[in-house]
Structure formats: structure tokens, C-alpha cells
CSV table of C-alpha atoms and ligand atoms in Angstrom, one decimal:
chain,number,residue,atom,x,y,z
E,19,MET,CA,-10.6,-2.5,47.5
E,20,LEU,CA,-10.6,-3.4,44.2
E,21,ILE,CA,-9.5,-6.5,43.0
E,22,LEU,CA,-7.3,-6.2,39.9
E,23,ASN,CA,-8.1,-8.7,36.8
E,24,LYS,CA,-5.6,-10.2,34.9
E,25,THR,CA,-7.9,-9.7,31.8
E,26,ALA,CA,-8.5,-6.1,32.6
E,27,GLY,CA,-7.2,-3.6,29.7
E,28,VAL,CA,-6.1,-0.3,28.5
E,29,PHE,CA,-8.6,2.9,28.7
E,30,PHE,CA,-9.8,4.6,25.8
E,31,LYS,CA,-9.1,8.4,26.0
E,32,PRO,CA,-11.3,10.6,23.8
E,33,SER,CA,-9.4,13.8,22.9
E,34,ARG,CA,-9.0,16.8,25.6
E,35,ARG,CA,-11.0,19.3,23.3
E,36,LYS,CA,-13.8,16.9,23.2
E,37,ILE,CA,-14.1,16.7,26.9
E,38,TYR,CA,-13.8,20.3,27.3
E,39,ALA,CA,-16.4,21.2,24.7
E,40,PHE,CA,-18.5,18.1,26.7
E,41,LEU,CA,-18.1,20.0,29.9
E,42,GLY,CA,-18.4,23.7,28.7
E,43,SER,CA,-22.1,22.5,27.1
E,44,PHE,CA,-23.7,22.2,30.4
E,45,HIS,CA,-26.4,25.2,31.8
E,46,PHE,CA,-25.5,25.4,35.6
E,47,HIS,CA,-28.6,25.9,38.1
E,48,PRO,CA,-27.3,28.4,40.7
E,49,GLY,CA,-29.9,28.6,43.7
E,50,LYS,CA,-31.5,24.8,43.0
E,51,LEU,CA,-31.8,22.9,45.7
E,52,PHE,CA,-31.8,19.2,45.7
E,53,LEU,CA,-33.2,17.5,48.9
E,54,HIS,CA,-31.4,14.1,47.9
E,55,LYS,CA,-28.5,13.1,47.1
E,56,LEU,CA,-28.0,12.3,43.4
E,57,VAL,CA,-26.1,9.5,41.6
E,58,LEU,CA,-25.4,9.8,37.8
E,59,GLY,CA,-25.3,5.9,36.8
E,60,ILE,CA,-23.5,5.0,33.4
E,61,GLU,CA,-23.7,1.6,31.6
E,62,THR,CA,-21.7,0.2,28.6
E,63,SER,CA,-20.9,-3.1,29.5
E,64,CYS,CA,-22.6,-4.7,26.4
E,65,ASP,CA,-24.7,-3.4,23.5
E,66,ASP,CA,-26.2,-0.4,25.1
E,67,THR,CA,-24.9,2.9,25.8
E,68,ALA,CA,-27.1,4.3,29.0
E,69,ALA,CA,-27.1,6.9,31.5
E,70,ALA,CA,-29.4,8.3,34.2
E,71,VAL,CA,-29.9,10.1,37.3
E,72,VAL,CA,-31.4,8.8,40.2
E,73,ASP,CA,-31.7,10.2,43.6
E,74,GLU,CA,-31.4,8.7,47.0
E,75,ALA,CA,-35.3,8.1,47.3
E,76,GLY,CA,-35.4,6.4,44.1
E,77,ASN,CA,-36.7,8.9,41.8
E,78,VAL,CA,-35.6,8.7,38.2
E,79,LEU,CA,-34.9,12.4,37.3
E,80,GLY,CA,-33.5,11.7,33.6
E,81,GLU,CA,-32.3,8.8,31.5
E,82,ALA,CA,-31.3,8.2,28.1
E,83,VAL,CA,-29.9,5.2,26.0
E,84,HIS,CA,-28.7,4.5,22.8
E,85,SER,CA,-29.4,1.0,21.6
E,86,GLN,CA,-27.3,-0.9,19.3
E,87,THR,CA,-29.6,-3.5,18.4
E,88,GLU,CA,-30.3,-2.7,15.1
E,89,VAL,CA,-26.6,-2.7,13.8
E,90,HIS,CA,-25.7,-6.1,15.6
E,91,LEU,CA,-29.1,-7.7,14.1
E,92,LYS,CA,-27.9,-7.0,10.7
E,93,THR,CA,-24.5,-8.4,11.5
E,94,GLY,CA,-26.3,-11.4,13.2
E,95,GLY,CA,-24.4,-10.7,16.7
E,96,ILE,CA,-22.4,-8.5,18.6
E,97,ILE,CA,-18.9,-7.8,16.9
E,98,PRO,CA,-16.8,-6.1,19.9
E,99,PRO,CA,-14.8,-3.4,18.2
E,100,VAL,CA,-18.4,-2.4,16.4
E,101,ALA,CA,-19.7,-1.9,19.7
E,102,GLN,CA,-17.2,-0.1,21.3
E,103,GLN,CA,-17.1,2.2,18.2
E,104,LEU,CA,-21.1,3.0,19.0
E,105,HIS,CA,-20.1,3.5,22.6
E,106,ARG,CA,-17.8,5.9,21.8
E,107,GLU,CA,-19.6,7.7,19.3
E,108,ASN,CA,-22.7,7.9,21.5
E,109,ILE,CA,-21.4,8.3,25.5
E,110,GLN,CA,-20.7,11.9,25.8
E,111,ARG,CA,-24.5,12.6,24.0
E,112,ILE,CA,-26.0,9.8,26.3
E,113,VAL,CA,-24.6,11.1,29.7
E,114,GLN,CA,-25.4,15.1,28.4
E,115,GLU,CA,-29.0,14.0,27.6
E,116,ALA,CA,-29.5,12.3,30.8
E,117,LEU,CA,-28.4,15.1,32.9
E,118,SER,CA,-29.9,18.0,30.8
E,119,ALA,CA,-33.5,15.8,31.1
E,120,SER,CA,-32.9,15.7,35.2
E,121,GLU,CA,-31.6,19.6,35.3
E,122,VAL,CA,-28.8,18.7,37.0
E,123,SER,CA,-25.0,19.9,36.4
E,124,PRO,CA,-22.1,17.4,37.1
E,125,SER,CA,-21.1,19.9,40.1
E,126,GLU,CA,-24.3,18.9,41.7
E,127,LEU,CA,-24.1,15.0,41.4
E,128,SER,CA,-23.2,13.3,44.8
E,129,ALA,CA,-21.2,10.5,43.0
E,130,VAL,CA,-20.8,9.1,39.6
E,131,ALA,CA,-21.6,5.3,39.4
E,132,THR,CA,-20.3,2.8,36.2
E,133,THR,CA,-20.6,-0.4,35.6
E,134,ILE,CA,-17.1,-2.1,35.7
E,135,LYS,CA,-17.5,-5.8,35.4
E,136,PRO,CA,-18.2,-7.9,33.9
E,137,GLY,CA,-18.9,-7.5,30.2
E,138,LEU,CA,-17.2,-6.9,27.1
E,139,ALA,CA,-13.6,-5.5,28.0
E,140,LEU,CA,-13.8,-3.0,24.6
E,141,SER,CA,-17.4,-1.6,25.9
E,142,LEU,CA,-16.3,-1.6,29.6
E,143,GLY,CA,-13.5,0.6,28.6
E,144,VAL,CA,-15.3,3.1,27.1
E,145,GLY,CA,-17.6,3.7,29.9
E,146,LEU,CA,-15.0,3.5,32.8
E,147,SER,CA,-12.6,5.8,30.8
E,148,PHE,CA,-15.3,8.3,30.2
E,149,SER,CA,-16.5,8.4,34.2
E,150,LEU,CA,-12.7,8.7,35.3
E,151,GLN,CA,-12.3,12.0,33.7
E,152,LEU,CA,-15.7,13.2,34.7
E,153,VAL,CA,-15.2,12.4,38.3
E,154,ASP,CA,-12.0,13.7,38.3
E,155,GLN,CA,-12.9,16.9,36.6
E,156,PHE,CA,-15.8,17.6,38.9
E,157,LYS,CA,-13.8,15.7,42.3
E,158,LYS,CA,-16.4,13.7,42.6
E,159,PRO,CA,-16.4,10.1,44.5
E,160,PHE,CA,-16.6,6.9,42.1
E,161,ILE,CA,-18.7,4.0,42.6
E,162,PRO,CA,-17.7,0.9,40.7
E,163,ILE,CA,-20.9,-1.2,39.8
E,164,HIS,CA,-21.1,-4.9,39.1
E,165,HIS,CA,-23.3,-5.3,36.4
E,166,MET,CA,-25.5,-8.5,37.8
E,167,GLU,CA,-25.5,-6.9,41.3
E,168,ALA,CA,-27.4,-3.8,39.6
E,169,HIS,CA,-29.8,-6.4,37.7
E,170,ALA,CA,-30.5,-7.9,40.8
E,171,LEU,CA,-31.0,-4.9,43.1
E,172,THR,CA,-33.2,-3.1,40.4
E,173,ILE,CA,-36.6,-4.4,42.0
E,174,ARG,CA,-35.9,-2.4,45.2
E,175,LEU,CA,-36.2,0.7,43.0
E,176,THR,CA,-39.7,-0.2,41.9
E,177,ASN,CA,-40.9,-2.3,44.9
E,178,LYS,CA,-40.5,-2.5,48.7
E,179,VAL,CA,-38.7,-5.7,48.9
E,180,GLU,CA,-36.5,-6.3,51.8
E,181,PHE,CA,-33.7,-8.8,52.3
E,182,PRO,CA,-33.4,-11.6,51.6
E,183,PHE,CA,-34.7,-12.4,48.2
E,184,LEU,CA,-33.8,-15.1,45.5
E,185,VAL,CA,-33.2,-13.5,41.9
E,186,LEU,CA,-33.2,-15.2,38.5
E,187,LEU,CA,-31.4,-13.3,35.5
E,188,ILE,CA,-32.0,-14.5,32.6
E,189,SER,CA,-31.0,-12.5,29.0
E,190,GLY,CA,-28.8,-13.0,26.1
E,191,GLY,CA,-25.6,-12.8,28.4
E,192,HIS,CA,-26.7,-13.8,31.6
E,193,CYS,CA,-28.3,-16.9,33.3
E,194,LEU,CA,-28.0,-17.4,37.1
E,195,LEU,CA,-30.0,-17.8,40.2
E,196,ALA,CA,-28.4,-15.9,43.4
E,197,LEU,CA,-29.8,-15.3,47.0
E,198,VAL,CA,-29.5,-11.5,47.5
E,199,ARG,CA,-28.9,-10.9,51.6
E,200,GLY,CA,-27.5,-7.5,51.2
E,201,VAL,CA,-26.3,-4.6,49.0
E,202,SER,CA,-23.2,-6.7,48.5
E,203,ASP,CA,-24.1,-9.9,49.8
E,204,PHE,CA,-24.8,-12.4,47.2
E,205,LEU,CA,-24.7,-16.3,47.4
E,206,LEU,CA,-24.5,-17.8,43.7
E,207,LEU,CA,-26.6,-21.3,43.7
E,208,GLY,CA,-26.7,-22.0,40.0
E,209,LYS,CA,-25.7,-20.7,36.6
E,210,SER,CA,-25.8,-21.8,33.1
E,211,LEU,CA,-22.4,-24.2,32.4
E,212,ASP,CA,-22.8,-23.2,28.8
E,213,ILE,CA,-24.5,-19.9,26.9
E,214,ALA,CA,-27.6,-18.1,28.2
E,215,PRO,CA,-31.0,-18.8,27.4
E,216,GLY,CA,-31.6,-15.4,25.3
E,217,ASP,CA,-28.4,-16.2,23.2
E,218,MET,CA,-30.1,-19.4,22.6
E,219,LEU,CA,-33.4,-18.2,21.5
E,220,ASP,CA,-31.4,-15.7,19.3
E,221,LYS,CA,-29.4,-18.5,17.6
E,222,VAL,CA,-32.7,-20.7,16.8
E,223,ALA,CA,-34.3,-17.5,15.5
E,224,ARG,CA,-31.2,-17.0,13.5
E,225,ARG,CA,-31.3,-20.2,12.1
E,226,LEU,CA,-35.0,-20.3,11.1
E,227,SER,CA,-34.2,-17.0,9.6
E,228,LEU,CA,-36.9,-15.3,11.3
E,229,ILE,CA,-35.6,-11.9,10.3
E,230,LYS,CA,-37.3,-13.0,6.9
E,231,HIS,CA,-40.6,-13.6,8.3
E,232,PRO,CA,-42.8,-10.2,7.6
E,233,GLU,CA,-44.1,-10.0,11.3
E,234,CYS,CA,-40.7,-10.5,13.1
E,235,SER,CA,-38.0,-8.7,10.9
E,236,THR,CA,-37.4,-5.8,13.7
E,237,MET,CA,-37.8,-8.2,16.8
E,238,SER,CA,-34.8,-9.6,19.1
E,239,GLY,CA,-34.6,-13.6,18.6
E,240,GLY,CA,-36.0,-13.9,21.6
E,241,LYS,CA,-39.3,-11.9,21.1
E,242,ALA,CA,-39.6,-13.3,17.6
E,243,ILE,CA,-39.5,-16.8,19.3
E,244,GLU,CA,-42.3,-15.5,21.9
E,245,HIS,CA,-44.5,-14.0,19.1
E,246,LEU,CA,-44.6,-16.9,16.6
E,247,ALA,CA,-45.2,-19.5,19.3
E,248,LYS,CA,-48.7,-18.2,19.9
E,249,GLN,CA,-49.3,-19.0,16.4
E,250,GLY,CA,-47.9,-22.8,16.5
E,251,ASN,CA,-48.4,-26.0,18.2
E,252,ARG,CA,-45.6,-27.1,20.6
E,253,LEU,CA,-47.2,-30.9,20.8
E,254,HIS,CA,-45.9,-31.3,17.0
E,255,PHE,CA,-42.3,-31.5,18.2
E,256,ASP,CA,-40.8,-32.7,21.6
E,257,PHE,CA,-37.6,-31.7,22.9
E,258,GLN,CA,-36.6,-32.8,26.2
E,259,PRO,CA,-35.4,-30.1,28.9
E,260,PRO,CA,-32.2,-30.5,29.4
E,261,MET,CA,-29.9,-31.9,32.9
E,262,GLN,CA,-33.3,-33.6,34.2
E,263,ARG,CA,-30.9,-35.7,36.1
E,264,ALA,CA,-28.5,-33.6,37.5
E,265,LYS,CA,-30.3,-32.4,40.8
E,266,ASN,CA,-28.6,-28.6,40.9
E,267,CYS,CA,-29.6,-25.4,40.0
E,268,ASP,CA,-27.4,-25.3,36.9
E,269,PHE,CA,-28.8,-24.3,33.5
E,270,SER,CA,-27.6,-25.7,30.1
E,271,PHE,CA,-28.7,-24.4,26.7
E,272,SER,CA,-26.1,-25.6,23.8
E,273,GLY,CA,-27.2,-29.2,23.7
E,274,LEU,CA,-30.9,-28.4,23.5
E,275,GLN,CA,-29.7,-25.8,20.6
E,276,HIS,CA,-28.3,-28.5,18.7
E,277,VAL,CA,-31.1,-30.8,19.0
E,278,ILE,CA,-33.3,-28.1,17.5
E,279,ASP,CA,-30.6,-27.2,14.6
E,280,LYS,CA,-30.7,-30.8,13.7
E,281,MET,CA,-34.5,-31.0,13.7
E,282,ILE,CA,-34.7,-27.9,11.5
E,283,MET,CA,-31.9,-29.5,9.0
E,284,GLN,CA,-34.3,-32.4,8.9
E,285,LYS,CA,-37.7,-30.6,8.5
E,286,GLU,CA,-35.7,-28.2,5.8
E,287,LYS,CA,-35.2,-31.9,3.4
E,288,GLU,CA,-38.7,-32.5,4.3
E,289,GLU,CA,-40.4,-29.5,3.0
E,290,GLY,CA,-37.4,-29.2,0.3
E,291,ILE,CA,-36.3,-25.7,1.0
E,292,GLU,CA,-32.6,-24.3,1.5
E,293,GLN,CA,-31.6,-23.0,4.7
E,294,GLY,CA,-32.3,-19.2,4.9
E,295,GLN,CA,-36.0,-19.7,4.0
E,296,VAL,CA,-38.6,-19.9,6.6
E,297,LEU,CA,-40.1,-23.0,7.4
E,298,SER,CA,-43.8,-23.5,7.3
E,299,SER,CA,-43.5,-25.5,10.8
E,300,ALA,CA,-41.4,-22.6,12.1
E,301,ALA,CA,-44.3,-21.5,14.6
E,302,ASP,CA,-44.5,-25.0,16.2
E,303,ILE,CA,-40.9,-25.0,16.2
E,304,ALA,CA,-40.6,-21.6,18.2
E,305,ALA,CA,-43.6,-23.2,20.3
E,306,ALA,CA,-41.8,-26.2,21.2
E,307,VAL,CA,-38.9,-24.2,22.0
E,308,GLN,CA,-40.2,-21.9,24.1
E,309,HIS,CA,-42.1,-24.4,26.5
E,310,THR,CA,-38.6,-26.3,26.9
E,311,VAL,CA,-36.8,-23.2,27.7
E,312,ALA,CA,-39.6,-22.7,30.2
E,313,CYS,CA,-39.9,-25.8,32.0
E,314,HIS,CA,-35.9,-25.9,32.3
E,315,ILE,CA,-35.9,-22.6,33.7
E,316,ALA,CA,-39.1,-23.0,35.9
E,317,LYS,CA,-37.3,-26.6,37.0
E,318,ARG,CA,-34.0,-25.2,38.2
E,319,THR,CA,-35.9,-21.9,39.9
E,320,HIS,CA,-38.4,-24.3,41.9
E,321,ARG,CA,-35.2,-26.1,43.3
E,322,ALA,CA,-33.7,-23.2,44.3
E,323,LEU,CA,-36.8,-22.2,46.2
E,324,LEU,CA,-36.8,-25.4,48.1
E,325,PHE,CA,-33.0,-25.5,48.7
E,326,CYS,CA,-33.5,-21.6,50.1
E,327,LYS,CA,-36.6,-22.9,52.3
E,328,GLN,CA,-34.9,-25.7,53.6
E,329,ARG,CA,-32.0,-24.0,54.8
E,330,GLY,CA,-33.8,-21.0,56.3
E,331,PHE,CA,-32.1,-18.5,53.4
E,332,LEU,CA,-35.5,-16.6,52.7
E,333,HIS,CA,-38.8,-16.1,54.5
E,334,GLN,CA,-40.8,-18.8,55.4
E,335,SER,CA,-44.3,-17.5,54.7
E,336,ASN,CA,-43.0,-14.3,52.6
E,337,ALA,CA,-40.4,-15.6,50.3
E,338,VAL,CA,-39.6,-13.2,47.2
E,339,LEU,CA,-38.6,-14.5,44.1
E,340,VAL,CA,-37.5,-11.7,41.1
E,341,VAL,CA,-37.1,-12.4,37.7
E,342,SER,CA,-35.1,-10.1,35.6
E,343,GLY,CA,-32.9,-9.6,32.3
E,344,GLY,CA,-34.5,-9.3,28.6
E,345,VAL,CA,-35.7,-13.1,28.8
E,346,ALA,CA,-38.2,-12.2,31.9
E,347,SER,CA,-39.9,-10.3,29.4
E,348,ASN,CA,-41.5,-13.5,27.8
E,349,LEU,CA,-44.8,-13.7,29.2
E,350,TYR,CA,-44.8,-17.6,28.8
E,351,ILE,CA,-42.0,-18.2,30.7
E,352,ARG,CA,-43.1,-15.6,33.5
E,353,LYS,CA,-46.5,-17.9,33.7
E,354,ALA,CA,-44.2,-21.0,34.2
E,355,LEU,CA,-42.6,-19.1,37.0
E,356,GLU,CA,-45.9,-18.3,38.3
E,357,ILE,CA,-47.0,-21.9,38.4
E,358,VAL,CA,-43.7,-22.7,40.7
E,359,THR,CA,-44.2,-19.5,43.0
E,360,ASN,CA,-48.1,-20.5,43.5
E,361,ALA,CA,-46.7,-23.9,44.1
E,362,THR,CA,-44.2,-23.0,46.6
E,363,GLN,CA,-46.4,-20.0,48.4
E,364,CYS,CA,-43.7,-17.4,47.2
E,365,THR,CA,-44.3,-14.0,45.7
E,366,LEU,CA,-43.0,-13.5,41.8
E,367,LEU,CA,-41.6,-9.7,41.1
E,368,CYS,CA,-40.6,-8.6,37.9
E,369,PRO,CA,-39.4,-5.3,37.2
E,370,PRO,CA,-41.0,-3.0,34.4
E,371,PRO,CA,-39.7,-4.4,31.0
E,372,ARG,CA,-37.9,-1.5,30.5
E,373,LEU,CA,-35.9,-2.0,33.8
E,374,CYS,CA,-35.4,-5.8,32.8
E,375,THR,CA,-33.0,-4.9,30.1
E,376,ASP,CA,-29.7,-3.1,30.2
E,377,ASN,CA,-30.0,0.6,31.5
E,378,GLY,CA,-28.6,3.4,33.2
E,379,VAL,CA,-31.1,3.6,35.9
E,380,MET,CA,-30.3,0.2,37.5
E,381,ILE,CA,-26.7,1.4,37.7
E,382,ALA,CA,-27.6,4.7,39.3
E,383,TRP,CA,-29.8,2.8,41.8
E,384,ASN,CA,-27.5,0.4,42.7
E,385,GLY,CA,-24.9,3.6,43.3
E,386,VAL,CA,-27.6,4.9,45.4
E,387,GLU,CA,-28.0,1.6,47.4
E,388,ARG,CA,-23.9,1.7,47.9
E,389,LEU,CA,-23.9,5.6,48.7
E,390,ARG,CA,-26.8,4.7,51.4
E,391,ALA,CA,-24.9,1.6,52.8
E,392,GLY,CA,-21.6,3.2,52.8
E,393,LEU,CA,-20.3,0.7,50.5
E,394,GLY,CA,-17.5,0.7,47.9
E,395,ILE,CA,-17.3,4.7,47.3
E,396,LEU,CA,-14.0,5.6,45.8
E,397,HIS,CA,-12.2,8.9,46.6
E,398,ASN,CA,-9.3,7.9,44.5
E,399,THR,CA,-9.8,5.8,41.4
E,400,GLU,CA,-5.7,5.2,40.9
E,401,GLY,CA,-5.5,1.7,39.4
E,402,ILE,CA,-9.0,1.3,38.9
E,403,ARG,CA,-9.3,-1.5,35.9
E,404,TYR,CA,-12.6,-3.1,34.2
E,405,GLU,CA,-13.1,-6.6,34.8
E,406,PRO,CA,-14.7,-8.6,31.4
E,407,LYS,CA,-15.2,-11.8,33.9
E,408,CYS,CA,-16.4,-11.2,37.6
E,409,PRO,CA,-18.2,-14.1,39.2
E,410,LEU,CA,-21.5,-13.0,41.2
E,411,GLY,CA,-21.0,-13.2,44.8
E,412,VAL,CA,-20.2,-16.9,46.8
E,413,ASP,CA,-20.6,-19.4,44.7
E,414,ILE,CA,-22.4,-22.3,46.9
E,415,SER,CA,-23.6,-24.1,43.8
E,416,LYS,CA,-21.6,-27.2,44.6
E,417,GLU,CA,-23.5,-27.4,48.0
E,418,VAL,CA,-26.6,-27.1,46.4
E,419,GLY,CA,-25.9,-30.2,44.0
E,420,GLU,CA,-25.1,-32.1,47.3
E,421,ALA,CA,-28.4,-31.4,48.7
E,422,ALA,CA,-29.6,-33.2,45.6
E,423,ILE,CA,-33.1,-31.9,46.0
E,424,LYS,CA,-36.0,-33.5,44.5
E,425,VAL,CA,-38.3,-31.5,42.6
E,426,PRO,CA,-41.8,-32.4,42.6
E,427,ARG,CA,-43.4,-32.6,39.0
E,428,LEU,CA,-45.6,-29.5,38.4
E,429,LYS,CA,-48.0,-29.6,35.3
E,430,MET,CA,-47.0,-27.0,33.3
E,431,LYS,CA,-50.4,-26.0,31.5
E,432,ILE,CA,-49.7,-22.6,30.3
N,517,LIG,O1,-31.1,-7.9,29.0
N,517,LIG,P1,-31.0,-8.0,27.4
N,517,LIG,O2,-31.5,-6.6,26.8
N,517,LIG,O3,-29.5,-8.1,27.1
N,517,LIG,C1,-28.6,-8.6,27.7
N,517,LIG,O4,-28.3,-9.7,27.1
N,517,LIG,O5,-28.0,-8.7,28.8
N,517,LIG,O6,-31.4,-9.4,26.8
N,517,LIG,C2,-31.6,-9.3,25.6
N,517,LIG,C3,-32.0,-10.7,25.3
N,517,LIG,C4,-31.9,-11.2,23.7
N,517,LIG,O7,-31.2,-12.5,23.8
N,517,LIG,C5,-33.4,-11.3,23.4
N,517,LIG,O8,-33.5,-12.3,22.2
N,517,LIG,C6,-33.7,-11.9,25.0
N,517,LIG,O9,-33.3,-11.1,25.8
N,517,LIG,N1,-35.4,-11.4,24.7
N,517,LIG,C7,-36.3,-12.2,24.8
N,517,LIG,C8,-37.6,-11.5,24.7
N,517,LIG,N2,-37.4,-10.1,24.6
N,517,LIG,C9,-35.8,-10.1,24.4
N,517,LIG,N3,-36.4,-13.6,24.9
N,517,LIG,C10,-37.6,-14.0,25.2
N,517,LIG,N4,-38.9,-13.5,25.0
N,517,LIG,C11,-38.7,-12.3,24.9
N,517,LIG,N5,-40.1,-11.8,24.7
N,518,LIG,ZN1,-27.4,-7.1,31.3
């Protein structure tokens, strides 16, 4: 049963004429036989409109995505009504492209799985409204998907990973550490108390005006920082990793961001340049920021691994750490995590970059996992709402803090 959330909102309704035109645009494939069940996944929780068809065996039959990054880069961040409008303009085409690429018609689907939580209300509403009309028209089961659960389980599509495993999700909107015990069985060990690391890197990149840097103008903030950091010397700046005294697995990035902001202001004065111009020390700042963020993430993850091992939550000999989200594509941060997994005899796994960021495949795959486990498959969608805020699993972060595990110092030579 779905728990309704107070913040849940009203659906957006595309016109009937549009829907009929959409449905009429499909070519049906009589006589074609699919050996496996097929799930269509739809994702609109933030700024990507994405859809994919995945079969029961994990084969991706087709996918399509429309990224809004370029528009949001220009405005310096996501403006929800703009994101909503872009989802509205693209969802029909994206779903159609995913189905056409798969050579699957809606009638051949076993279910439709759609992100309904957490995310931007206006964005979630577009995907949900569209999906409800689709399942109603074709009399298909509906599988509501939790965006973070989908990120966490993606690795089981690409690698043979059994439960339980530890997952670290780091992106522009997410920052959490969770133990994954089953398809819908999660223990939350820690999360960011303020902003996510990707958000912080985006803010620092904006403050450094990296969009004006000839090599970085089309890159996301995080990618620009990684790129410039390679040319810089991190030792020219000394930023302290946050929360060093708190022996838990929570994260914090906004304090560090303010320290960096102050440092940038001071450098601008020293170099005699206006805000909006690129500092000559931008690469050094990028290198120091990246290193500090990597150390902070590595330390919290190290503690989570030790906590899980101490409690017998993970296999003693074959513990797995999965890292996903846009920030997981940062090779410097991955190396820092590799130092941690090597020190704790764990295996580090990351989905391929295209599956680390928001995508339709992870939603369809979560639908497949739920279909196979017989969990959360709705034949009646009455009263279903999207939920902009929704925690992941059972929060045991307080217990983790009470265990106060001291993490051995590791040499972060990256
Ligand atoms: O997962 P994602 O596409 O979207 C969500 O935030 O949900 O992640 C985007 C975030 C942005 O903040 C971006 O700056 C960051 O991931 N990012 C990176 C890198 N590539 C993207 N951060 C650090 N290093 C990168 N190479
Ligand atoms: Zn995401």
C-alpha cells in the first residue's frame, strides 16, 4: 500500500488528443514472441526525461533520454517550472523512442515502472501523470519506484551482486550511505546534513566562473573541477575535511563551501580581479577542493564499512561497496574509495557512467526486480501520489554514531 504524503501535489494532464495521437503512433508486431517479461521504466524526478525497456533477464532492449543540463547550466541551476515544462515537451517522444528502439508496443509490456519519489514535485508529476494514462489505456500493472532504491540496485543489472552490499550514492541531489539487504530492504547509515557533494562542486565551479574557462564551458561543475584539478597543485591550499570529530557516517558540504567562497574572495582581492573572471589559481583551488571532498567521502565510507563488518551486516570475506551517482564518475574520488576498500579487503564496484547518472534503465530494472520479487505491483492506481520527500529505508544513523567507531588513518596518496 502506498503511504500518501502531505506534500504530494496535483497531476499534470496532457490533452486527450495528444494521448490518442501518441498511442496511434505505434506499430504493433503481431507474431513476435518475447521470452521474458518486459518492463518500461520512466524517470522524470529531476532534470532528465528518460525511458527504457528492460527484460526480465536484464537485457536493455531500448532506451532514450532528453537531458536538460544545457538549459539549466545557462540559468545557473534548476528552475522547477522550467524543468516541468521541458519534461512535458519531451516525455511523449522519449517514451516513444524507447519503445520503438525496443520494437515493443505498449500491449506487449508486463508492467510500467515510474519514479514517484523522491524528487522535484513538478517534475515527478509529469512522469506519473503520463504513466497513469498509459497503464490505464493498456490495462497494465503499475510499479511505483523510489529513485534512490533504483540507483542502489542498478549494479545488479551489470554485475552479479548478491544481497547484502553497502551503497554510496553521491550526486548533485543525493548523498547517502545505505546497507542494501533486499529489493526493498534498506538500512540508512548516514546522509548529508546539508547539501550533496555534486551541488557543492557545482556551486564552487560557478563561483570560480569555470563556465568562462575555455576548456570547461560545456562541463557540469563537478566535471570541470575534476578536469582543472589535474592541472593544479592541491598543496597550495589547505581546506580541512568537515565533521572530523563526529564519529558517524553523516556528511556535510555547505560549511566547506563557505570556507572556499571566502578563500576565492580573498584571492580575487590579491589578484586584483572582479568576481566573474577566472582566477589564475583556479586549478589549484579545484585540486584542493576535490581532494578535501574525496577525503571526507572516503572517511565516512570507511566508517560505514567497519560498522557493517563489526555488526556482521556484510560478508566478512566478500564485502561489496557499490558507488553510484554523477559524482561517482570522478576518478579521483574513486581512487580515494579504492584506498579504503583495499584497506578493508572489500570489493569496489561502480555501474558504468551512463548508468551512474539518472536514466530510464535503472527504473525499468527496479521494476523487473520488484516484478520478480512480487513487491509493490499495483493493479489499481487509485489515490497514488508522488512524494517529493521520502527517506530511504530504515534510518539507523543514530546507532552508527553511538557506536563511535574510530577510523584508522589512511594515506590518501592519489
Ligand atoms: O546523478 P546526476 O547526473 O544527477 C543528480 O544530481 O541526480 O549527478 C549530477 C552531479 C552534478 O552535480 C555534477 O556536477 C556531478 O554530478 N558530476 C561530477 C562529475 N561529473 C558529474 N562530480 C565530480 N566529478 C565528475 N567527473
Ligand atoms: Zn539520481
